[in-house]
Amino acid sequence: MSSLQKTFYIETFGCQMNFHDSEKVVGTLISEGYAQVQREEDADLIFYNTCSIRDKAEQKVFHRLADVKKLQKEGKRFAVLGCVAQQEGEKIFERAPYVSMVAGSASYHNLPAMLVQIEAGATRVTGLDDRETDQTFETEFTARTNPHRGYITIIEGCDKFCAYCVVPYTRGKERSRTSQSVVDEAKRMTDAGYTDIQLLGQNVNSYRDPAGKKSFAELLTAVGELPGIRRVRFTTSHPRDFTKDIIDAIDAVPALCDHVHLPVQSGSSRVLQSMFREYTREQYLERIAWMKAIRNKEISITTDVIVGFPGETEAEFGETLSLLDEVGYDGVFSFKYSPRPNTPSLQYIDSVAEGEKSRRLQGLQEHQRELQRASYSRHLGQTLEVMVEGKNGARGQIIGRTSQNKTLNFVTHDQRQPGIGDYVQVEVTQVFPNSLLGKMVG
Ligand code: SAH
Ligand code: SF4
Ligand code: F3S
């Protein structure tokens, strides 16, 4: 690397969408002649790709900015990308005057032009006006960090406007890519050796092919039938738009993984209505029943839950616990309700006290842990296929991931050590509430 080459550092907060956006931003920066470095100290340009889903996530970003403030003296430039950027906009320049660029995800297709401004010495470059855009951020320069397993964005933005959620404001309106461009990208990935692809969107089930060729289920099938593909996943699903043809596709196409993440948020129809989720407990359970009825696979189901939503009573919280019993999830991501700027539920009285939210969260997590302890034991003695992800040095174990997205670490007494990205058969010898342990067979 020549010492004259411009360098950048990037740090990513938040969800898979943000993570994958960063891969596209990195690819774009490299194509513009920048080199990536691993420490802020070594960079000319420092990017934070931010998340504002809960107050804590947003605070993290401002703490990070305060930590690195001292580096401004060395002439470094700072850029804030992502959801906090779109949400706070130019207010970020007031709060952290050493930031030179603030840009939301809907403006990344303009990154090269914004970089030109930065290089010309502009101090307040913004990309904030594009929330209503129909454009998606497609680039041939995506710098994927893993050579075996990778993401493809199929739909950006969200039109659901759940009462508590910032995403429709931070990521703009829904816009889908054509199925042709998605399949072409997947094909380029399988040609390059990728075997595991995850299709991304805030709500993949509202995918609409602008060319009118394929439904979401048909797109899943097309990617799942590409030569060389072993595993196709998708996230996130919305129960309201989740249709039965998706389950039928999973049942029919071997490469479509036996795992569905279907966020429920609450087990109480009254709370769901107040969240504007547009489904009832019963309708949600109907979708679960479809999954349990298929013949060729056992679908592992995971979810997201919010506890302490405004007005949630103890009895309504109890309905969420009973829903966990009824569904039998393999994983639950649970959060305390966090009031967010611009969202409708900001108008509600945040009626559940902080201590009570913590108590419900802890109660729910303990409850789920016991459920998982019991349900994971179904895997004891099973032989499962895993993709090798790495070595767990200290204990001489190899890290694997099952098609249900479970961690299955294993040992091998074989001389041949499998390489990262290989698929091997592992017999499960021990189960924990969140992972499995086994030995390689065959
Ligand atoms: N599009 C996805 C994911 C959205 S963000 C979906 O619709 O499910 C991921 C999770 O964060 C949500 O499922 C929800 O459980 C949680 N979340 C979002 N906003 C929140 C808020 N204001 N307070 C607490 N949790 C929130
Ligand atoms: Fe947020 Fe709801 Fe959209 Fe998910 S579906 S991103 S929770 S508004
Ligand atoms: Fe966070 Fe934005 Fe993702 S708010 S969770 S980074 S869509």
CSV table of C-alpha atoms and ligand atoms in Angstrom, one decimal:
chain,number,residue,atom,x,y,z
A,1,MET,CA,0.0,0.0,0.0
A,2,SER,CA,1.4,3.4,-1.0
A,3,SER,CA,1.6,5.9,1.9
A,4,LEU,CA,-0.4,8.3,-0.4
A,5,GLN,CA,-3.4,6.0,-0.6
A,6,LYS,CA,-6.4,7.3,1.2
A,7,THR,CA,-7.5,5.1,4.0
A,8,PHE,CA,-10.8,4.5,5.8
A,9,TYR,CA,-12.1,2.7,8.9
A,10,ILE,CA,-15.7,1.5,9.3
A,11,GLU,CA,-17.6,0.2,12.3
A,12,THR,CA,-21.1,-1.1,12.1
A,13,PHE,CA,-23.9,-1.2,14.7
A,14,GLY,CA,-27.3,-2.8,14.4
A,15,CYS,CA,-28.9,-5.4,12.2
A,16,GLN,CA,-27.9,-7.6,9.3
A,17,MET,CA,-29.2,-5.0,6.9
A,18,ASN,CA,-26.7,-2.5,8.3
A,19,PHE,CA,-23.9,-5.1,8.3
A,20,HIS,CA,-24.6,-5.8,4.6
A,21,ASP,CA,-24.9,-2.1,3.7
A,22,SER,CA,-21.4,-1.7,5.2
A,23,GLU,CA,-20.1,-4.5,2.9
A,24,LYS,CA,-21.5,-2.5,0.0
A,25,VAL,CA,-20.1,0.8,1.3
A,26,VAL,CA,-16.7,-0.8,1.7
A,27,GLY,CA,-16.8,-2.1,-1.8
A,28,THR,CA,-17.8,1.3,-3.1
A,29,LEU,CA,-14.9,3.0,-1.2
A,30,ILE,CA,-12.4,0.5,-2.4
A,31,SER,CA,-13.6,1.0,-6.0
A,32,GLU,CA,-13.1,4.8,-5.4
A,33,GLY,CA,-9.4,4.1,-4.5
A,34,TYR,CA,-9.6,4.0,-0.7
A,35,ALA,CA,-7.9,1.2,1.3
A,36,GLN,CA,-9.6,-0.2,4.4
A,37,VAL,CA,-7.7,-0.2,7.7
A,38,GLN,CA,-8.6,-1.9,11.0
A,39,ARG,CA,-7.9,0.9,13.5
A,40,GLU,CA,-9.3,4.5,13.6
A,41,GLU,CA,-5.8,5.7,14.3
A,42,ASP,CA,-4.6,4.6,10.8
A,43,ALA,CA,-7.5,6.1,8.8
A,44,ASP,CA,-8.1,9.3,7.0
A,45,LEU,CA,-11.8,8.8,6.9
A,46,ILE,CA,-13.8,7.2,9.8
A,47,PHE,CA,-17.3,5.8,9.2
A,48,TYR,CA,-19.8,4.7,11.8
A,49,ASN,CA,-22.8,2.9,10.3
A,50,THR,CA,-25.3,3.4,13.1
A,51,CYS,CA,-28.5,1.9,14.6
A,52,SER,CA,-31.3,3.7,16.5
A,53,ILE,CA,-33.7,0.8,17.1
A,54,ARG,CA,-33.6,1.3,20.9
A,55,ASP,CA,-32.3,4.2,23.0
A,56,LYS,CA,-29.3,2.2,24.1
A,57,ALA,CA,-28.2,1.5,20.5
A,58,GLU,CA,-28.4,5.2,19.7
A,59,GLN,CA,-26.5,6.2,22.9
A,60,LYS,CA,-23.7,3.8,21.9
A,61,VAL,CA,-23.1,5.8,18.8
A,62,PHE,CA,-22.7,9.1,20.6
A,63,HIS,CA,-20.4,7.5,23.2
A,64,ARG,CA,-18.3,6.2,20.3
A,65,LEU,CA,-18.1,9.6,18.7
A,66,ALA,CA,-17.1,11.2,22.1
A,67,ASP,CA,-14.4,8.6,22.5
A,68,VAL,CA,-12.7,9.4,19.2
A,69,LYS,CA,-13.2,13.1,19.3
A,70,LYS,CA,-9.5,13.6,20.1
A,71,LEU,CA,-8.5,12.1,16.7
A,72,GLN,CA,-10.0,15.2,14.9
A,73,LYS,CA,-6.7,17.1,15.7
A,74,GLU,CA,-4.9,14.7,13.4
A,75,GLY,CA,-7.0,15.9,10.5
A,76,LYS,CA,-9.2,12.9,10.3
A,77,ARG,CA,-12.7,13.2,8.9
A,78,PHE,CA,-15.8,11.5,10.4
A,79,ALA,CA,-18.9,10.3,8.7
A,80,VAL,CA,-22.1,9.1,10.4
A,81,LEU,CA,-24.1,6.7,8.2
A,82,GLY,CA,-27.2,4.6,8.8
A,83,CYS,CA,-30.3,5.0,11.0
A,84,VAL,CA,-29.1,7.5,13.6
A,85,ALA,CA,-27.8,9.6,10.7
A,86,GLN,CA,-31.2,9.6,8.9
A,87,GLN,CA,-33.1,10.1,12.2
A,88,GLU,CA,-31.0,12.9,13.7
A,89,GLY,CA,-29.9,14.5,10.4
A,90,GLU,CA,-28.0,17.8,10.7
A,91,LYS,CA,-28.4,17.9,14.5
A,92,ILE,CA,-25.4,15.5,14.5
A,93,PHE,CA,-23.2,18.4,13.3
A,94,GLU,CA,-24.3,20.4,16.3
A,95,ARG,CA,-23.7,17.7,18.7
A,96,ALA,CA,-20.4,16.5,17.2
A,97,PRO,CA,-19.1,19.4,15.1
A,98,TYR,CA,-16.1,17.4,14.0
A,99,VAL,CA,-18.4,15.1,11.9
A,100,SER,CA,-18.2,16.0,8.2
A,101,MET,CA,-20.8,13.8,6.7
A,102,VAL,CA,-24.2,12.5,7.7
A,103,ALA,CA,-26.0,10.1,5.3
A,104,GLY,CA,-28.9,7.7,5.6
A,105,SER,CA,-29.1,4.3,3.8
A,106,ALA,CA,-31.4,5.6,1.1
A,107,SER,CA,-28.6,7.9,-0.2
A,108,TYR,CA,-25.7,5.4,-0.4
A,109,HIS,CA,-26.0,5.2,-4.2
A,110,ASN,CA,-24.7,8.8,-4.1
A,111,LEU,CA,-21.6,7.9,-2.0
A,112,PRO,CA,-19.1,8.5,-4.8
A,113,ALA,CA,-20.4,12.1,-5.2
A,114,MET,CA,-20.4,12.7,-1.5
A,115,LEU,CA,-16.8,11.5,-1.3
A,116,VAL,CA,-15.8,14.0,-3.9
A,117,GLN,CA,-17.3,16.8,-1.7
A,118,ILE,CA,-15.4,15.5,1.3
A,119,GLU,CA,-12.2,15.4,-0.6
A,120,ALA,CA,-12.8,19.0,-1.8
A,121,GLY,CA,-12.9,19.9,1.9
A,122,ALA,CA,-16.6,20.3,2.5
A,123,THR,CA,-17.4,20.0,6.2
A,124,ARG,CA,-21.2,19.4,6.2
A,125,VAL,CA,-22.0,16.8,3.5
A,126,THR,CA,-25.4,15.3,3.8
A,127,GLY,CA,-27.4,12.5,2.2
A,128,LEU,CA,-30.7,12.8,3.9
A,129,ASP,CA,-33.3,13.6,1.4
A,130,ASP,CA,-33.8,10.3,-0.3
A,131,ARG,CA,-36.3,8.5,2.0
A,132,GLU,CA,-39.0,8.7,-0.7
A,133,THR,CA,-36.6,7.3,-3.4
A,134,ASP,CA,-37.5,4.4,-5.6
A,135,GLN,CA,-33.8,3.6,-6.0
A,136,THR,CA,-32.1,0.6,-4.3
A,137,PHE,CA,-28.5,0.4,-3.5
A,138,GLU,CA,-27.2,-2.1,-6.0
A,139,THR,CA,-23.5,-2.3,-6.6
A,140,GLU,CA,-21.1,-4.8,-8.3
A,141,PHE,CA,-18.5,-3.8,-5.7
A,142,THR,CA,-19.9,-5.5,-2.6
A,143,ALA,CA,-16.9,-6.5,-0.3
A,144,ARG,CA,-18.3,-9.5,1.4
A,145,THR,CA,-16.4,-10.5,4.5
A,146,ASN,CA,-17.1,-14.2,4.4
A,147,PRO,CA,-16.2,-16.3,1.3
A,148,HIS,CA,-18.8,-19.0,1.9
A,149,ARG,CA,-21.9,-17.4,3.5
A,150,GLY,CA,-23.3,-14.0,2.3
A,151,TYR,CA,-26.2,-11.7,2.2
A,152,ILE,CA,-28.3,-10.3,-0.6
A,153,THR,CA,-30.7,-7.4,-0.1
A,154,ILE,CA,-34.0,-8.1,-1.9
A,155,ILE,CA,-36.1,-5.3,-0.4
A,156,GLU,CA,-35.2,-2.0,1.3
A,157,GLY,CA,-37.2,0.2,3.6
A,158,CYS,CA,-40.5,-0.6,5.4
A,159,ASP,CA,-44.1,0.5,5.0
A,160,LYS,CA,-45.5,-1.2,8.1
A,161,PHE,CA,-45.2,1.6,10.6
A,162,CYS,CA,-45.5,-0.5,13.7
A,163,ALA,CA,-46.3,1.9,16.5
A,164,TYR,CA,-42.9,1.5,18.3
A,165,CYS,CA,-40.5,1.3,15.4
A,166,VAL,CA,-38.1,3.8,13.8
A,167,VAL,CA,-37.3,1.8,10.7
A,168,PRO,CA,-39.9,3.3,8.3
A,169,TYR,CA,-38.5,6.7,9.2
A,170,THR,CA,-34.9,5.8,9.0
A,171,ARG,CA,-34.9,3.5,6.0
A,172,GLY,CA,-37.7,5.0,3.9
A,173,LYS,CA,-40.4,3.4,1.9
A,174,GLU,CA,-40.4,-0.1,0.6
A,175,ARG,CA,-38.7,-0.8,-2.7
A,176,SER,CA,-37.8,-4.2,-4.1
A,177,ARG,CA,-35.2,-5.3,-6.5
A,178,THR,CA,-36.1,-7.2,-9.6
A,179,SER,CA,-36.1,-11.0,-9.1
A,180,GLN,CA,-33.7,-11.1,-12.1
A,181,SER,CA,-31.1,-8.9,-10.5
A,182,VAL,CA,-31.4,-10.9,-7.2
A,183,VAL,CA,-31.0,-14.3,-9.0
A,184,ASP,CA,-28.1,-12.9,-11.1
A,185,GLU,CA,-26.3,-11.7,-7.9
A,186,ALA,CA,-26.9,-15.1,-6.3
A,187,LYS,CA,-25.5,-16.8,-9.3
A,188,ARG,CA,-22.4,-14.7,-9.3
A,189,MET,CA,-22.0,-15.7,-5.6
A,190,THR,CA,-22.4,-19.4,-6.2
A,191,ASP,CA,-20.0,-19.2,-9.2
A,192,ALA,CA,-17.5,-17.6,-6.7
A,193,GLY,CA,-17.9,-20.5,-4.3
A,194,TYR,CA,-20.7,-19.3,-2.0
A,195,THR,CA,-22.9,-22.1,-0.8
A,196,ASP,CA,-25.0,-20.3,1.9
A,197,ILE,CA,-27.1,-17.2,1.0
A,198,GLN,CA,-29.4,-15.2,3.2
A,199,LEU,CA,-32.0,-12.9,1.5
A,200,LEU,CA,-32.5,-9.7,3.5
A,201,GLY,CA,-35.2,-7.1,4.0
A,202,GLN,CA,-37.0,-5.5,7.0
A,203,ASN,CA,-40.0,-7.3,5.7
A,204,VAL,CA,-39.1,-9.8,3.1
A,205,ASN,CA,-42.7,-11.1,2.8
A,206,SER,CA,-43.8,-7.8,1.2
A,207,TYR,CA,-41.3,-8.4,-1.6
A,208,ARG,CA,-42.9,-7.3,-4.9
A,209,ASP,CA,-40.9,-8.0,-8.1
A,210,PRO,CA,-40.9,-4.6,-10.0
A,211,ALA,CA,-40.9,-6.7,-13.2
A,212,GLY,CA,-43.9,-8.7,-12.0
A,213,LYS,CA,-42.1,-12.0,-12.6
A,214,LYS,CA,-41.8,-13.7,-9.2
A,215,SER,CA,-43.5,-13.8,-5.9
A,216,PHE,CA,-41.3,-14.0,-2.8
A,217,ALA,CA,-41.8,-17.8,-2.6
A,218,GLU,CA,-40.9,-18.1,-6.2
A,219,LEU,CA,-37.8,-16.0,-5.7
A,220,LEU,CA,-36.7,-18.3,-2.8
A,221,THR,CA,-37.2,-21.3,-5.0
A,222,ALA,CA,-35.2,-19.8,-7.9
A,223,VAL,CA,-32.3,-19.1,-5.6
A,224,GLY,CA,-32.6,-22.4,-3.8
A,225,GLU,CA,-32.4,-24.3,-7.1
A,226,LEU,CA,-29.2,-22.6,-8.4
A,227,PRO,CA,-26.4,-25.2,-9.0
A,228,GLY,CA,-24.0,-25.2,-6.1
A,229,ILE,CA,-26.2,-23.7,-3.5
A,230,ARG,CA,-26.6,-25.6,-0.2
A,231,ARG,CA,-28.5,-23.3,2.1
A,232,VAL,CA,-30.9,-20.4,1.6
A,233,ARG,CA,-32.2,-18.4,4.5
A,234,PHE,CA,-34.3,-15.2,4.7
A,235,THR,CA,-35.0,-12.5,7.2
A,236,THR,CA,-37.1,-10.8,8.5
A,237,SER,CA,-40.6,-12.1,8.0
A,238,HIS,CA,-43.8,-10.3,9.1
A,239,PRO,CA,-46.7,-12.5,10.2
A,240,ARG,CA,-49.2,-10.3,8.4
A,241,ASP,CA,-47.6,-10.9,5.0
A,242,PHE,CA,-46.4,-14.4,5.6
A,243,THR,CA,-48.1,-16.6,3.1
A,244,LYS,CA,-48.4,-20.4,3.0
A,245,ASP,CA,-46.6,-20.7,-0.3
A,246,ILE,CA,-43.4,-19.8,1.5
A,247,ILE,CA,-43.8,-22.9,3.7
A,248,ASP,CA,-44.7,-25.0,0.7
A,249,ALA,CA,-41.4,-23.8,-1.0
A,250,ILE,CA,-39.4,-24.7,2.1
A,251,ASP,CA,-41.0,-28.2,2.1
A,252,ALA,CA,-40.3,-28.7,-1.6
A,253,VAL,CA,-36.8,-27.3,-2.1
A,254,PRO,CA,-34.0,-29.1,-0.3
A,255,ALA,CA,-31.7,-26.0,-0.1
A,256,LEU,CA,-34.3,-23.8,1.6
A,257,CYS,CA,-33.3,-24.0,5.3
A,258,ASP,CA,-35.6,-25.5,7.9
A,259,HIS,CA,-35.7,-22.3,10.0
A,260,VAL,CA,-38.1,-19.3,10.1
A,261,HIS,CA,-37.7,-16.2,12.1
A,262,LEU,CA,-41.2,-14.9,12.7
A,263,PRO,CA,-41.3,-11.9,15.1
A,264,VAL,CA,-44.4,-12.0,17.2
A,265,GLN,CA,-43.7,-9.1,19.6
A,266,SER,CA,-46.6,-10.0,22.0
A,267,GLY,CA,-48.9,-12.9,22.7
A,268,SER,CA,-51.8,-10.6,23.4
A,269,SER,CA,-54.1,-9.6,20.6
A,270,ARG,CA,-55.0,-6.4,22.4
A,271,VAL,CA,-51.3,-5.4,22.7
A,272,LEU,CA,-50.7,-6.4,19.0
A,273,GLN,CA,-53.5,-4.1,17.9
A,274,SER,CA,-52.1,-1.3,19.9
A,275,MET,CA,-48.7,-2.0,18.2
A,276,PHE,CA,-50.4,-1.8,14.8
A,277,ARG,CA,-49.1,-5.2,14.0
A,278,GLU,CA,-52.2,-6.1,11.9
A,279,TYR,CA,-52.6,-9.7,13.1
A,280,THR,CA,-54.1,-11.4,16.2
A,281,ARG,CA,-52.6,-14.1,18.4
A,282,GLU,CA,-54.8,-16.6,16.6
A,283,GLN,CA,-53.7,-15.6,13.1
A,284,TYR,CA,-50.1,-15.8,14.2
A,285,LEU,CA,-50.7,-19.3,15.6
A,286,GLU,CA,-52.3,-20.3,12.3
A,287,ARG,CA,-49.0,-19.6,10.5
A,288,ILE,CA,-47.1,-21.6,13.1
A,289,ALA,CA,-49.5,-24.5,12.5
A,290,TRP,CA,-48.6,-24.4,8.7
A,291,MET,CA,-45.0,-24.7,9.6
A,292,LYS,CA,-45.6,-27.7,11.9
A,293,ALA,CA,-47.7,-29.4,9.3
A,294,ILE,CA,-45.1,-29.8,6.6
A,295,ARG,CA,-43.8,-33.3,5.8
A,296,ASN,CA,-40.2,-33.2,4.7
A,297,LYS,CA,-38.6,-31.0,7.3
A,298,GLU,CA,-38.9,-30.0,10.9
A,299,ILE,CA,-38.9,-26.2,10.9
A,300,SER,CA,-37.1,-24.5,13.7
A,301,ILE,CA,-38.9,-21.3,14.7
A,302,THR,CA,-37.4,-18.2,16.4
A,303,THR,CA,-39.0,-14.8,17.3
A,304,ASP,CA,-38.6,-11.3,18.7
A,305,VAL,CA,-40.6,-10.1,21.7
A,306,ILE,CA,-41.1,-6.6,23.2
A,307,VAL,CA,-42.0,-6.6,26.9
A,308,GLY,CA,-43.5,-3.6,28.7
A,309,PHE,CA,-45.2,-2.0,25.7
A,310,PRO,CA,-47.4,1.0,26.9
A,311,GLY,CA,-50.5,-0.4,28.6
A,312,GLU,CA,-49.3,-4.0,28.8
A,313,THR,CA,-50.9,-5.6,31.9
A,314,GLU,CA,-49.5,-8.4,33.9
A,315,ALA,CA,-52.2,-10.7,32.4
A,316,GLU,CA,-51.2,-9.6,28.8
A,317,PHE,CA,-47.6,-10.3,29.6
A,318,GLY,CA,-48.8,-13.7,30.8
A,319,GLU,CA,-50.3,-14.3,27.3
A,320,THR,CA,-46.8,-13.8,25.8
A,321,LEU,CA,-45.4,-16.4,28.2
A,322,SER,CA,-48.2,-18.9,27.3
A,323,LEU,CA,-47.5,-18.2,23.6
A,324,LEU,CA,-43.9,-19.2,24.1
A,325,ASP,CA,-45.2,-22.5,25.6
A,326,GLU,CA,-47.6,-23.1,22.8
A,327,VAL,CA,-45.1,-22.4,19.9
A,328,GLY,CA,-42.0,-24.0,21.3
A,329,TYR,CA,-39.4,-21.6,19.9
A,330,ASP,CA,-35.8,-22.5,19.4
A,331,GLY,CA,-34.8,-18.9,20.1
A,332,VAL,CA,-36.4,-15.7,21.4
A,333,PHE,CA,-34.8,-12.2,21.1
A,334,SER,CA,-36.5,-10.1,23.8
A,335,PHE,CA,-36.3,-6.4,24.4
A,336,LYS,CA,-37.7,-3.9,26.9
A,337,TYR,CA,-40.0,-1.4,25.1
A,338,SER,CA,-37.9,1.7,24.3
A,339,PRO,CA,-39.8,4.9,23.3
A,340,ARG,CA,-38.4,6.2,20.0
A,341,PRO,CA,-38.5,9.6,18.2
A,342,ASN,CA,-41.2,10.1,15.5
A,343,THR,CA,-43.0,6.9,16.4
A,344,PRO,CA,-46.8,6.8,17.1
A,345,SER,CA,-46.3,5.0,20.5
A,346,LEU,CA,-44.4,8.0,21.7
A,347,GLN,CA,-47.8,9.5,22.2
A,348,TYR,CA,-48.8,6.6,24.5
A,349,ILE,CA,-48.1,6.8,28.2
A,350,ASP,CA,-45.0,4.6,28.8
A,351,SER,CA,-47.0,3.0,31.6
A,352,VAL,CA,-44.8,0.1,32.6
A,353,ALA,CA,-42.1,1.2,35.1
A,354,GLU,CA,-38.5,0.5,34.2
A,355,GLY,CA,-38.1,-1.9,37.1
A,356,GLU,CA,-41.2,-3.8,36.0
A,357,LYS,CA,-40.0,-4.0,32.4
A,358,SER,CA,-36.7,-5.5,33.7
A,359,ARG,CA,-38.6,-8.0,35.8
A,360,ARG,CA,-40.8,-9.1,32.9
A,361,LEU,CA,-37.7,-9.3,30.6
A,362,GLN,CA,-35.8,-11.5,33.1
A,363,GLY,CA,-38.9,-13.6,33.8
A,364,LEU,CA,-39.4,-14.2,30.1
A,365,GLN,CA,-35.8,-15.0,29.4
A,366,GLU,CA,-35.6,-17.5,32.3
A,367,HIS,CA,-38.9,-19.1,31.1
A,368,GLN,CA,-37.6,-19.5,27.5
A,369,ARG,CA,-34.3,-20.8,28.7
A,370,GLU,CA,-36.0,-23.7,30.5
A,371,LEU,CA,-38.2,-24.4,27.4
A,372,GLN,CA,-35.1,-24.5,25.2
A,373,ARG,CA,-33.2,-26.7,27.7
A,374,ALA,CA,-36.0,-29.3,27.2
A,375,SER,CA,-36.6,-28.8,23.5
A,376,TYR,CA,-33.0,-28.8,22.4
A,377,SER,CA,-32.7,-32.3,23.9
A,378,ARG,CA,-34.6,-33.6,20.9
A,379,HIS,CA,-31.3,-33.3,19.0
A,380,LEU,CA,-29.4,-35.7,21.3
A,381,GLY,CA,-28.1,-38.6,19.3
A,382,GLN,CA,-29.2,-37.0,15.9
A,383,THR,CA,-26.6,-36.7,13.1
A,384,LEU,CA,-26.8,-33.2,11.6
A,385,GLU,CA,-25.0,-31.5,8.8
A,386,VAL,CA,-23.0,-28.5,9.8
A,387,MET,CA,-21.1,-25.9,7.8
A,388,VAL,CA,-17.7,-25.4,9.4
A,389,GLU,CA,-17.3,-21.8,10.6
A,390,GLY,CA,-14.0,-21.8,12.5
A,391,LYS,CA,-12.0,-23.2,15.4
A,392,ASN,CA,-12.8,-22.8,19.0
A,393,GLY,CA,-9.1,-22.9,19.9
A,394,ALA,CA,-8.9,-23.5,23.6
A,395,ARG,CA,-11.0,-26.6,23.7
A,396,GLY,CA,-9.8,-28.0,20.4
A,397,GLN,CA,-13.4,-27.8,19.1
A,398,ILE,CA,-14.5,-26.9,15.6
A,399,ILE,CA,-17.4,-24.4,15.3
A,400,GLY,CA,-20.3,-25.5,13.1
A,401,ARG,CA,-23.7,-24.2,12.1
A,402,THR,CA,-26.7,-26.4,11.4
A,403,SER,CA,-29.3,-25.6,8.7
A,404,GLN,CA,-31.6,-24.6,11.5
A,405,ASN,CA,-29.0,-21.9,12.3
A,406,LYS,CA,-27.9,-23.6,15.6
A,407,THR,CA,-24.4,-23.6,16.8
A,408,LEU,CA,-23.1,-27.2,16.9
A,409,ASN,CA,-19.4,-27.3,18.0
A,410,PHE,CA,-17.7,-30.6,17.6
A,411,VAL,CA,-14.5,-32.6,17.9
A,412,THR,CA,-13.0,-34.9,15.4
A,413,HIS,CA,-10.7,-37.8,16.0
A,414,ASP,CA,-10.0,-38.1,12.3
A,415,GLN,CA,-6.6,-37.0,11.0
A,416,ARG,CA,-8.4,-34.9,8.4
A,417,GLN,CA,-9.5,-31.6,9.8
A,418,PRO,CA,-12.4,-30.0,7.9
A,419,GLY,CA,-11.8,-26.6,6.5
A,420,ILE,CA,-13.9,-23.5,6.9
A,421,GLY,CA,-16.9,-23.6,4.6
A,422,ASP,CA,-16.9,-27.4,4.4
A,423,TYR,CA,-20.1,-29.4,5.2
A,424,VAL,CA,-19.6,-32.3,7.5
A,425,GLN,CA,-21.9,-34.7,9.5
A,426,VAL,CA,-21.9,-34.4,13.2
A,427,GLU,CA,-23.5,-36.6,15.9
A,428,VAL,CA,-24.9,-34.6,18.8
A,429,THR,CA,-23.5,-35.8,22.1
A,430,GLN,CA,-24.5,-33.0,24.5
A,431,VAL,CA,-27.1,-30.3,24.5
A,432,PHE,CA,-27.2,-26.8,26.1
A,433,PRO,CA,-30.0,-24.2,26.1
A,434,ASN,CA,-28.4,-22.3,23.2
A,435,SER,CA,-26.0,-24.6,21.5
A,436,LEU,CA,-25.1,-28.2,20.8
A,437,LEU,CA,-21.9,-30.3,21.1
A,438,GLY,CA,-21.0,-33.3,19.1
A,439,LYS,CA,-18.4,-35.5,17.2
A,440,MET,CA,-17.8,-35.7,13.5
A,441,VAL,CA,-18.9,-38.9,11.9
A,442,GLY,CA,-18.4,-40.6,8.5
B,1,SAH,N1,-38.3,-5.8,10.5
B,1,SAH,C1,-38.1,-6.7,11.6
B,1,SAH,C2,-37.1,-6.2,12.6
B,1,SAH,C3,-37.2,-4.9,13.2
B,1,SAH,S1,-36.1,-4.5,14.5
B,1,SAH,C4,-39.5,-7.0,12.2
B,1,SAH,O1,-40.5,-6.4,11.8
B,1,SAH,O2,-39.6,-7.8,13.0
B,1,SAH,C5,-35.8,-5.9,15.4
B,1,SAH,C6,-36.6,-6.0,16.7
B,1,SAH,O3,-36.4,-5.0,17.5
B,1,SAH,C7,-38.1,-6.0,16.5
B,1,SAH,O4,-38.6,-7.2,16.0
B,1,SAH,C8,-38.6,-5.6,17.8
B,1,SAH,O5,-38.8,-6.8,18.6
B,1,SAH,C9,-37.4,-4.8,18.4
B,1,SAH,N2,-37.8,-3.4,18.5
B,1,SAH,C10,-38.1,-2.5,17.5
B,1,SAH,N3,-38.4,-1.3,18.0
B,1,SAH,C11,-38.3,-1.4,19.3
B,1,SAH,C12,-38.5,-0.5,20.4
B,1,SAH,N4,-38.9,0.8,20.2
B,1,SAH,N5,-38.3,-0.9,21.7
B,1,SAH,C13,-38.0,-2.2,21.9
B,1,SAH,N6,-37.8,-3.1,21.0
B,1,SAH,C14,-37.9,-2.7,19.7
B,2,SF4,FE1,-40.3,-2.0,12.3
B,2,SF4,FE2,-42.6,-3.1,12.0
B,2,SF4,FE3,-41.2,-2.5,9.8
B,2,SF4,FE4,-40.4,-4.4,11.4
B,2,SF4,S1,-42.3,-4.4,10.2
B,2,SF4,S2,-39.1,-2.8,10.6
B,2,SF4,S3,-41.0,-3.8,13.4
B,2,SF4,S4,-42.1,-1.1,11.3
B,3,F3S,FE1,-31.0,-0.6,13.7
B,3,F3S,FE2,-31.6,0.6,11.5
B,3,F3S,FE3,-31.3,-2.0,11.6
B,3,F3S,S1,-32.4,1.1,13.4
B,3,F3S,S2,-31.9,-2.5,13.6
B,3,F3S,S3,-29.7,-0.5,11.9
B,3,F3S,S4,-32.7,-0.9,10.3
